JSON list of C-alpha atoms in Angstrom, two decimals:
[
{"chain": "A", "resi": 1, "resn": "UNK", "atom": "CA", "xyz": [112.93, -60.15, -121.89]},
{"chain": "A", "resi": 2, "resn": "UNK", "atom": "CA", "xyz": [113.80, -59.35, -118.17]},
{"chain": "A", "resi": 3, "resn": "UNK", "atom": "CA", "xyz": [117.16, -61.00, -117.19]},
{"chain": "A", "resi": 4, "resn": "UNK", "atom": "CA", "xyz": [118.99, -60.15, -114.30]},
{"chain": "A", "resi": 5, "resn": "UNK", "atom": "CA", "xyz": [121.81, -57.29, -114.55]},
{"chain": "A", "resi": 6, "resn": "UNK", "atom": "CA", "xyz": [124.50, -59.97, -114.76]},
{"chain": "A", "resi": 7, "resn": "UNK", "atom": "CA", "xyz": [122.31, -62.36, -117.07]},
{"chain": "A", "resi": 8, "resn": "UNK", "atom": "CA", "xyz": [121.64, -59.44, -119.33]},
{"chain": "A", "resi": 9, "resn": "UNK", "atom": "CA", "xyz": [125.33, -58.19, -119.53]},
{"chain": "A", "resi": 10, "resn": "UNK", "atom": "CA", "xyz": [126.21, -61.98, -119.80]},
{"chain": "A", "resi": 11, "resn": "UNK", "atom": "CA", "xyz": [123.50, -62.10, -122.91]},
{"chain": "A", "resi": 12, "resn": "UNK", "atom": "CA", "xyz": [124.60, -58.78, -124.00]},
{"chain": "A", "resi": 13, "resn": "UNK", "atom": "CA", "xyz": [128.06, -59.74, -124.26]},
{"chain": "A", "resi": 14, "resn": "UNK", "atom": "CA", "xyz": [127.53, -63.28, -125.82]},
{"chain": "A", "resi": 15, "resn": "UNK", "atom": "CA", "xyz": [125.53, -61.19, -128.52]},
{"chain": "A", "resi": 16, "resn": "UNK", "atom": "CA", "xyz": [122.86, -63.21, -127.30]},
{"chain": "A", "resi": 17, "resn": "UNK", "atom": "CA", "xyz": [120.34, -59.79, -127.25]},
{"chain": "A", "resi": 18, "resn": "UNK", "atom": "CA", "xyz": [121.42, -56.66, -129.30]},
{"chain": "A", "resi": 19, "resn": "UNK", "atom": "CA", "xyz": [120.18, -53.97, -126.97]},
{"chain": "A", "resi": 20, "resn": "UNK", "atom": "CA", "xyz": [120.41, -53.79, -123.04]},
{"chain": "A", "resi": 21, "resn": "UNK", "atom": "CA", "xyz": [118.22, -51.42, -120.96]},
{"chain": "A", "resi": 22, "resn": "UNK", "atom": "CA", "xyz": [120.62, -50.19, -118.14]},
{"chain": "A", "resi": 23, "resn": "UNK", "atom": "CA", "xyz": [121.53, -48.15, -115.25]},
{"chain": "A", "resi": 24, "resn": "UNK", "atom": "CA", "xyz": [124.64, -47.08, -113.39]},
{"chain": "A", "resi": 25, "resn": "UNK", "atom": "CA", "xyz": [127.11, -48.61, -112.75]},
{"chain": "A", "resi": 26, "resn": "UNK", "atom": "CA", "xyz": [126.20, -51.78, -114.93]},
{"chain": "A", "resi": 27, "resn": "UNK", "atom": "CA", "xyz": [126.14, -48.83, -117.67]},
{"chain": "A", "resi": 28, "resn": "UNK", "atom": "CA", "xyz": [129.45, -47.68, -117.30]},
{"chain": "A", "resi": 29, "resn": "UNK", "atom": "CA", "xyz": [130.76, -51.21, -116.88]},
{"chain": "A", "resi": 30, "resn": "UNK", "atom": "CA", "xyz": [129.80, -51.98, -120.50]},
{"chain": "A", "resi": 31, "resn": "UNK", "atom": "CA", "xyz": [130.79, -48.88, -121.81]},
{"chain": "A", "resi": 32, "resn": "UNK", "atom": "CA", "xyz": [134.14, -49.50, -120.58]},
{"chain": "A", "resi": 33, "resn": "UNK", "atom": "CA", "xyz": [134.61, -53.19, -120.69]},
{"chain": "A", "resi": 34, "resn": "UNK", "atom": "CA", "xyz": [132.86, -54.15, -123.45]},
{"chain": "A", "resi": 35, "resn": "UNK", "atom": "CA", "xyz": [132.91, -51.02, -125.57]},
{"chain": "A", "resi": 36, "resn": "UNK", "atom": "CA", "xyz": [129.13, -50.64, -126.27]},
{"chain": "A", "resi": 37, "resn": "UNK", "atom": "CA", "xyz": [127.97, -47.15, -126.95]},
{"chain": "A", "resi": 38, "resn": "UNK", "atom": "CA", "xyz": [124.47, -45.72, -125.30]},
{"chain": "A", "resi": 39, "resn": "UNK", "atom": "CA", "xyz": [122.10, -45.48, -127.85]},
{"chain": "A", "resi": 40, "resn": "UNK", "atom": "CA", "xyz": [119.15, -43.60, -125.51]},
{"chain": "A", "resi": 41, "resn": "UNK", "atom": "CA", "xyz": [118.55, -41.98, -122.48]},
{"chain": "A", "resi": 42, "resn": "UNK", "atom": "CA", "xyz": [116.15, -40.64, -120.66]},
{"chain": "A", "resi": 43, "resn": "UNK", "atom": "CA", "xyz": [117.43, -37.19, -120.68]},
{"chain": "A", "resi": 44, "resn": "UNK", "atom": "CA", "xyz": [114.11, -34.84, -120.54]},
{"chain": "A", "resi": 45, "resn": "UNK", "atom": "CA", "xyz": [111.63, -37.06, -120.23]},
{"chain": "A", "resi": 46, "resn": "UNK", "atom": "CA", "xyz": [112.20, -38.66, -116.76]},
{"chain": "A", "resi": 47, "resn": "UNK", "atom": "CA", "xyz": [113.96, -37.97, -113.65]},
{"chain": "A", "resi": 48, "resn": "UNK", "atom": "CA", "xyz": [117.00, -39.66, -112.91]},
{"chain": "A", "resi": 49, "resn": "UNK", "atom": "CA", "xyz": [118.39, -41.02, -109.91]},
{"chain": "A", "resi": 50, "resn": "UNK", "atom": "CA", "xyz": [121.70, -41.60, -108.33]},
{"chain": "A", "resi": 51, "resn": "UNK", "atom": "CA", "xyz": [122.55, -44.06, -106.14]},
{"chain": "A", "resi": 52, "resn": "UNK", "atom": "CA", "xyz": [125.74, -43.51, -103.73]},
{"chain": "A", "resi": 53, "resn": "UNK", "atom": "CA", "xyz": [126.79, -46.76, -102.22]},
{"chain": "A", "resi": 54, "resn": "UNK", "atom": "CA", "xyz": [129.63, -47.81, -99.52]},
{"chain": "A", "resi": 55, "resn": "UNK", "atom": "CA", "xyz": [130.59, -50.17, -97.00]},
{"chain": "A", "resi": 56, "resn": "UNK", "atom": "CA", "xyz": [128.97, -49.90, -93.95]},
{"chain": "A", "resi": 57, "resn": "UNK", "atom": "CA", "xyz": [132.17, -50.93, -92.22]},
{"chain": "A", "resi": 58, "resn": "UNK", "atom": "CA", "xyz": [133.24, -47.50, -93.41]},
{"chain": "A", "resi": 59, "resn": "UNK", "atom": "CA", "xyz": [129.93, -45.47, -92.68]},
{"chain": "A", "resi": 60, "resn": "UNK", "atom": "CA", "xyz": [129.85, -46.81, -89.39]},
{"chain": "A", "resi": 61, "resn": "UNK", "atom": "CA", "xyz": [133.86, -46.14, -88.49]},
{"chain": "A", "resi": 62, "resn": "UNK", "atom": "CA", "xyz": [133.89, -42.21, -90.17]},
{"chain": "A", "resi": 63, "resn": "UNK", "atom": "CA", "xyz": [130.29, -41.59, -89.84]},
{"chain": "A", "resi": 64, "resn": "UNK", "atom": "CA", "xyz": [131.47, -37.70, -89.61]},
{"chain": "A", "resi": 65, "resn": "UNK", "atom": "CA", "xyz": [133.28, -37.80, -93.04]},
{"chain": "A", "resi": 66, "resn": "UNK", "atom": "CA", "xyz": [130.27, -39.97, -94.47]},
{"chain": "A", "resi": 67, "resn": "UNK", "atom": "CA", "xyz": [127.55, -37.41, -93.39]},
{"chain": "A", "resi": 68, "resn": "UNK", "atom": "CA", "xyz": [130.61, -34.42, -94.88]},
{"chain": "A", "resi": 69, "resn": "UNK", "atom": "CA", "xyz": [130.28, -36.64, -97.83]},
{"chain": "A", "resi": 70, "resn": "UNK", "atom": "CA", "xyz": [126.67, -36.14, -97.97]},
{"chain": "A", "resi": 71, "resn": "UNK", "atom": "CA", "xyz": [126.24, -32.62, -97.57]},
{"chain": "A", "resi": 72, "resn": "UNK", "atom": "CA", "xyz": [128.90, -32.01, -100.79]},
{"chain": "A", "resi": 73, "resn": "UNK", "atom": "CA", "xyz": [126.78, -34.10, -102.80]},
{"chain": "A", "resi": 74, "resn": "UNK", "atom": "CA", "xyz": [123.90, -32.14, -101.56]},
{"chain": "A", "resi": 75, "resn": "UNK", "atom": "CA", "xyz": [125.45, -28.75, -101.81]},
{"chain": "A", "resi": 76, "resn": "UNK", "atom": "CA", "xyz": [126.46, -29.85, -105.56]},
{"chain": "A", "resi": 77, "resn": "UNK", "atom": "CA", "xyz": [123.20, -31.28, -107.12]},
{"chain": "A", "resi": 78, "resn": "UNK", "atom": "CA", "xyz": [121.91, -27.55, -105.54]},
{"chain": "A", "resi": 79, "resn": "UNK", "atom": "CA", "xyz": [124.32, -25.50, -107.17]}
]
């Protein structure tokens, strides 16, 4: 069933469903706060993506550090 990522950790949690289909950071929020354990990934058979998020408050007030920000994350998923 689809459920929203708060309805499905909500469901999750409750034992309600005994498997959750997830992505970061909802995945790293379960690991940690409710102790679940990945079972399967996608590793090898599909790209993954990351998602870098921030407040735009910030972005907008250091938009020098926040494009330096970028161009590490760049210069690391090269290397």
């Amino acid at each position: 069933m689809f459920l929203a990522p708060a309805d499905a950790r909500a469901a999750f949690e409750s034992g309600t469903v005994d498997a959750w289909a997830v992505w970061e950071p909802y995945l790293a929020s379960a690991e940690v706060g409710l102790n679940a354990h990945e079972i399967a990934n996608a590793e090898g058979l599909a790209n993954n993506y990351l998602f870098y998020v921030g407040r735009r408050e910030f972005a907008e007030n250091n938009s020098v550090l926040a494009h330096d920000i970028i161009d590490q994350v760049v210069a690391t998923d090269a290397w």
